[in-house]
GROMACS .gro file of C-alpha atoms in nm:
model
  228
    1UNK     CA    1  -1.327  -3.097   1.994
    2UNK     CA    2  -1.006  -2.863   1.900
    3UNK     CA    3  -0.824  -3.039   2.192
    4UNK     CA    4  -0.900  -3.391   2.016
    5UNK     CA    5  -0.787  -3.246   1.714
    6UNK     CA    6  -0.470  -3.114   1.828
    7UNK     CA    7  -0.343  -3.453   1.981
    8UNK     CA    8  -0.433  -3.600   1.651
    9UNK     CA    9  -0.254  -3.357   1.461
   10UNK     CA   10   0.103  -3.349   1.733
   11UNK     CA   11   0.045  -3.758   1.698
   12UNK     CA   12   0.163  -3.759   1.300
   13UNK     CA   13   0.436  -3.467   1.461
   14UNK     CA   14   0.731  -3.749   1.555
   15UNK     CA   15   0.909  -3.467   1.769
   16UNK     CA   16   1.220  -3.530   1.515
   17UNK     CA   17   1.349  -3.233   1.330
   18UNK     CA   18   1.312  -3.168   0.954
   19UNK     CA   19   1.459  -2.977   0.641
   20UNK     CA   20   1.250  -2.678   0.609
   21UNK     CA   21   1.013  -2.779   0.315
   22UNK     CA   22   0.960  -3.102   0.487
   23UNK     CA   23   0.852  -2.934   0.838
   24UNK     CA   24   0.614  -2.700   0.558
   25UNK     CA   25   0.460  -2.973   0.401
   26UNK     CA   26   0.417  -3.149   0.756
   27UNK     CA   27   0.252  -2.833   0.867
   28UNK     CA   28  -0.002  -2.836   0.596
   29UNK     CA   29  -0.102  -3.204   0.676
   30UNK     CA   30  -0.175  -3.143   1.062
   31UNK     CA   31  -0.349  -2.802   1.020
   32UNK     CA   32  -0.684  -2.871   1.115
   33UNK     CA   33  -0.865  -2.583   1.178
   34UNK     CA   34  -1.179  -2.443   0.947
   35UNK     CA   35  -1.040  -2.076   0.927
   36UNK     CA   36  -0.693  -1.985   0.700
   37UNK     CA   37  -0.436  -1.986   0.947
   38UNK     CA   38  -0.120  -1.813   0.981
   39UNK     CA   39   0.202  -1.933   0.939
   40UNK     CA   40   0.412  -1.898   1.221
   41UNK     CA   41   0.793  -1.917   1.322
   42UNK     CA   42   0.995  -1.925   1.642
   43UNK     CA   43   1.380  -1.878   1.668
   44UNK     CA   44   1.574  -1.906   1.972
   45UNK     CA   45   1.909  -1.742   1.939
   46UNK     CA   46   2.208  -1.737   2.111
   47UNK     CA   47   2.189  -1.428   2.292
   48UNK     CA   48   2.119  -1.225   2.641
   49UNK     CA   49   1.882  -0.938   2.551
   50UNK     CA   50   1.922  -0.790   2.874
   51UNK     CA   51   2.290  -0.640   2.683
   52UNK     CA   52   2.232  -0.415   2.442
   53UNK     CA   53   2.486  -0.524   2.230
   54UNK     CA   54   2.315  -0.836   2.174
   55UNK     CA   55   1.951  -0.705   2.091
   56UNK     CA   56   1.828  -0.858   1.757
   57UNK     CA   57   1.571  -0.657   1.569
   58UNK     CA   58   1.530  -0.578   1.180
   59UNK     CA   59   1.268  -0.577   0.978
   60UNK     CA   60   1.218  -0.817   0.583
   61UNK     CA   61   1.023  -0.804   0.272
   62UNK     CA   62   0.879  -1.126   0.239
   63UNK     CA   63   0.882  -1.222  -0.108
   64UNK     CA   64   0.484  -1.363  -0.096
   65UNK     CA   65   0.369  -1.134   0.114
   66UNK     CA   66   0.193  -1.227   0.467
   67UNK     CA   67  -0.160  -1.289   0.253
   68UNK     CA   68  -0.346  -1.008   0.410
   69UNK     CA   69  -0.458  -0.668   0.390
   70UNK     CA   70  -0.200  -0.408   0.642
   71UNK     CA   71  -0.413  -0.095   0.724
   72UNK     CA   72  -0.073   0.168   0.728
   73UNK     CA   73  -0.153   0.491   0.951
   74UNK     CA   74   0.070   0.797   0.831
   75UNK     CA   75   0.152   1.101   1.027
   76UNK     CA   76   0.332   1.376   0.852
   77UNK     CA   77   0.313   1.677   0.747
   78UNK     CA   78   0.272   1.874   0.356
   79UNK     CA   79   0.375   1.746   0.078
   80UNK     CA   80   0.459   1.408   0.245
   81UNK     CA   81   0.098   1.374   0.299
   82UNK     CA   82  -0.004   1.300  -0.066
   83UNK     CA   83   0.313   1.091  -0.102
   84UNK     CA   84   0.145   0.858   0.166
   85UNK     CA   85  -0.198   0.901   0.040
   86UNK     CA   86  -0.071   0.805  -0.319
   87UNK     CA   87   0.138   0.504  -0.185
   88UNK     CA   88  -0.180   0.342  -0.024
   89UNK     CA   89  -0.173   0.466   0.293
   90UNK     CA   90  -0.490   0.358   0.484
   91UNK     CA   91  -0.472   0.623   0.706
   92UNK     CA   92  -0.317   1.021   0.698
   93UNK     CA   93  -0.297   1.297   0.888
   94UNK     CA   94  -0.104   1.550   1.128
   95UNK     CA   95  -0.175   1.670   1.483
   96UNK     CA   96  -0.544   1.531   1.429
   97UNK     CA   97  -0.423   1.183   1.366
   98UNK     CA   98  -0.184   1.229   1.686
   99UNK     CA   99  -0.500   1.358   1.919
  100UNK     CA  100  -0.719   1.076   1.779
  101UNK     CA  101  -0.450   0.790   1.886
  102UNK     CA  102  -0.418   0.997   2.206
  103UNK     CA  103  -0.784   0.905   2.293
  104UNK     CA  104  -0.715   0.552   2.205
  105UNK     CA  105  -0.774   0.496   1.857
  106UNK     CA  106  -0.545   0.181   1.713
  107UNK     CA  107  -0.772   0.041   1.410
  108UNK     CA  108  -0.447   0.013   1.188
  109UNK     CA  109  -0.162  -0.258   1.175
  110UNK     CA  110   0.116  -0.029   1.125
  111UNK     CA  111   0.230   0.344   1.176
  112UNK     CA  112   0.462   0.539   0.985
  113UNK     CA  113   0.587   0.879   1.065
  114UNK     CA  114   0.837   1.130   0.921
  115UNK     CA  115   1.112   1.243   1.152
  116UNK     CA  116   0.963   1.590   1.155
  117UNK     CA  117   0.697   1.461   1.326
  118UNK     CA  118   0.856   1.265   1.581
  119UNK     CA  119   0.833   1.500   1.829
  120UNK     CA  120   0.434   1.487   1.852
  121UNK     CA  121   0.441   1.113   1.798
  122UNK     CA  122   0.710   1.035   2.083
  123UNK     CA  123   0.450   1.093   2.310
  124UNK     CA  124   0.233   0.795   2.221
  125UNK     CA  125   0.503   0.570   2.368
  126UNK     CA  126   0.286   0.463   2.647
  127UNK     CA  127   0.011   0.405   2.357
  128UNK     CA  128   0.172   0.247   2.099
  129UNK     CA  129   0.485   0.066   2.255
  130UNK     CA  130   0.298  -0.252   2.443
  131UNK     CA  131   0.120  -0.288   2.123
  132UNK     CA  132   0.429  -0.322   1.870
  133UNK     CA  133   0.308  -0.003   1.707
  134UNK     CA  134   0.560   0.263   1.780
  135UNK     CA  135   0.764   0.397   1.469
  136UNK     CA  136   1.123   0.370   1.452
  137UNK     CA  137   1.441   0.469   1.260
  138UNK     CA  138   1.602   0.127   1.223
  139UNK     CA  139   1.260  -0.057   1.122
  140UNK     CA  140   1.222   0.196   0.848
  141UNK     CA  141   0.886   0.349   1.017
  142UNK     CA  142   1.062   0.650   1.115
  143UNK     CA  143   1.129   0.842   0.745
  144UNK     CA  144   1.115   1.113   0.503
  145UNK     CA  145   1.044   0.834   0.230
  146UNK     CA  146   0.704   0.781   0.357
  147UNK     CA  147   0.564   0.592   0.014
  148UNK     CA  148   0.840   0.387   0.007
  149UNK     CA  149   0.779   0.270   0.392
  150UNK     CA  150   0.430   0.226   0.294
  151UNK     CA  151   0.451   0.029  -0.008
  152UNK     CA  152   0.723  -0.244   0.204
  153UNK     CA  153   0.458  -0.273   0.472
  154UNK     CA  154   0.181  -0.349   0.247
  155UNK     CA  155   0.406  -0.580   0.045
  156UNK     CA  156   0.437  -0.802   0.319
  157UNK     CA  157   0.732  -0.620   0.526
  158UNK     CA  158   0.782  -0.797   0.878
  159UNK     CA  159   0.922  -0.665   1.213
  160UNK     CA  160   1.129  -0.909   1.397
  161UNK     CA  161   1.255  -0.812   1.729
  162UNK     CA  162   1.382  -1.083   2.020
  163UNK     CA  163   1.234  -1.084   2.329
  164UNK     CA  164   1.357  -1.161   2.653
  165UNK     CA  165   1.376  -1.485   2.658
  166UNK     CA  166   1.613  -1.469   2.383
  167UNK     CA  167   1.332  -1.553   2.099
  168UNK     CA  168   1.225  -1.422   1.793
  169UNK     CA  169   0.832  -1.478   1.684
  170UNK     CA  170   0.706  -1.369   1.347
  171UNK     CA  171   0.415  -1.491   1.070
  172UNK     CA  172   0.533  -1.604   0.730
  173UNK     CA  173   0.208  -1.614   0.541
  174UNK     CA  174  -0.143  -1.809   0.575
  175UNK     CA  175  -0.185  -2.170   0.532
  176UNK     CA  176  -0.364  -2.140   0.214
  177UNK     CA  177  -0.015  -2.074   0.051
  178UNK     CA  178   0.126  -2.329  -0.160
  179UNK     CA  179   0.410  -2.508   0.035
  180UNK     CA  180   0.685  -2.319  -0.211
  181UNK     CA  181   0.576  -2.011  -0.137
  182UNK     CA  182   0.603  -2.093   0.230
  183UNK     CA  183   0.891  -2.239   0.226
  184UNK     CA  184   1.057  -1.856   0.006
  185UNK     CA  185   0.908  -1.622   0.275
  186UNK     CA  186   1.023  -1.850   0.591
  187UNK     CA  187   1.413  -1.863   0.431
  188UNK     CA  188   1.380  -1.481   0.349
  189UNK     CA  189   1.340  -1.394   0.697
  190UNK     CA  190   1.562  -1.688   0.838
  191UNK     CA  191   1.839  -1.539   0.650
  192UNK     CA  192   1.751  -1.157   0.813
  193UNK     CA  193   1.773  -1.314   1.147
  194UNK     CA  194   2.128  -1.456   1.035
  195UNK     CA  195   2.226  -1.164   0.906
  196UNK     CA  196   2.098  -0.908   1.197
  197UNK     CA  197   2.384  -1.193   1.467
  198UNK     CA  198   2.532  -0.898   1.659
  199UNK     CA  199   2.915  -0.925   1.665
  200UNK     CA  200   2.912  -0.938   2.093
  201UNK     CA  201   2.665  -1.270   2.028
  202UNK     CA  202   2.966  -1.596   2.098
  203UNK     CA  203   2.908  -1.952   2.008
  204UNK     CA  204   2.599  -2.114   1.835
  205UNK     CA  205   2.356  -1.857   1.740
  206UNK     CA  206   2.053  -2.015   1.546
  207UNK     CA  207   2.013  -2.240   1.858
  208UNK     CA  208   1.638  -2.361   1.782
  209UNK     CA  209   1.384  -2.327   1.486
  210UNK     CA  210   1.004  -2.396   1.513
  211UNK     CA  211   0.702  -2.348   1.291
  212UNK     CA  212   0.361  -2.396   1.281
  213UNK     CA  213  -0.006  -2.305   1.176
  214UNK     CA  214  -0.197  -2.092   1.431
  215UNK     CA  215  -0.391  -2.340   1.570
  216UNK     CA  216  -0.135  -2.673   1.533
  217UNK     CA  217   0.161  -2.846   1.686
  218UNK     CA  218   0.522  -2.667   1.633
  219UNK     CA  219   0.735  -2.858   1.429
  220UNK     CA  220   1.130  -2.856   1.482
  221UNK     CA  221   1.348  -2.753   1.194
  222UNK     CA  222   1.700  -2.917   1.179
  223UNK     CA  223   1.930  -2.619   1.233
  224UNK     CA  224   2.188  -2.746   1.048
  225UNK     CA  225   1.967  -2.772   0.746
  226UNK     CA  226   1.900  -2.362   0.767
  227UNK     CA  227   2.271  -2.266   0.861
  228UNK     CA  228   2.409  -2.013   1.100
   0.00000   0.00000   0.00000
């Protein structure tokens, strides 16, 4: 049935490319399935990941939000505790919180730590890192300003890192958006991506831009249209 519904839906898809509120709207007449989907967006960039000097990562505030609720997991320590409590933290703790992800636990969508605490939480590399859950400095998930870091995530703060294949896949919100709102969070983290271009990346960097609802066909943004 979904199949069926798919080639319908990639049928009204031309396989031309489109200005970015077009390609939005276009998305919101193929999506098809009965569930809110997400919003999703796939950049392939001009870069070899293997070189460090070429890694893109960063992190944006969407302006809309991703449309869900972010269960935050804090480990610090003292006062920094009621900071995170107070900021909406889902989650907060010490060693306990450490011991309990240890065993396996993972029923939260982000982690923040304070550097102080790195030194327990470095060892839940092997934990956290295939999962996308491992704090760092240059996200932001690695700080003394713990409420701040919480309050971003919960706003609707996305992690964008490349992968080897020289792409970049993030969500920009749910299909139950209006198409404006859309259209604000996917140029708001567009524009990071342009703006994280490491100087040793040469030639055309925005080489490809995709979107599309969770379940539908990607449609192709004209690159020219969203600049480099």
């Amino acid at each position: 049935m979904s199949g069926k519904k798919y080639r319908e839906a990639k049928q009204k898809v031309d396989g031309g490319s489109y200005r970015l509120d077009e390609a939005v709207g276009l998305m919101q007449q193929v999506k098809f399935a009965a569930f809110d989907e997400t919003a999703e967006i796939s950049l392939r960039l001009g870069v070899d990941p293997k070189h460090a000097d070429q890694m893109v990562r960063g992190t944006v505030v969407l302006p809309h939000g991703l449309g869900k609720k972010v269960r935050v997991c804090v480990i610090t320590a003292g006062e920094k505790i009621k900071e995170a409590e107070e900021a909406g933290a889902e989650f907060v703790g010490g060693a306990d919180l450490v011991d309990k992800v240890k065993e396996g636990w993972l029923d939260f969508d982000a982690l923040v730590t304070s550097p102080d605490m790195m030194k327990s939480v470095g060892g839940l590399g092997r934990v956290l890192g295939p999962r996308g859950l491992m704090p760092n400095p240059k996200t932001g998930t690695v700080t003394f300003e713990v409420g701040k870091a919480v309050r971003e995530i919960m706003a609707g703060k996305v992690e964008f890192r490349v992968d080897k294949n020289g792409i970049i896949h993030a969500p920009f919100g749910k299909t139950s958006f209006d198409d404006e709102k859309l259209v604000a969070n996917a140029s708001s983290l567009i524009d990071a991506v342009v703006r994280a271009k490491p100087a040793a990346s040469k030639g055309v960097y925005l080489r490809g831009v995709i979107i599309s609802s969770t379940m539908g066909p990607g449609i192709r943004l004209d690159v020219s249209q969203v600049g480099d």
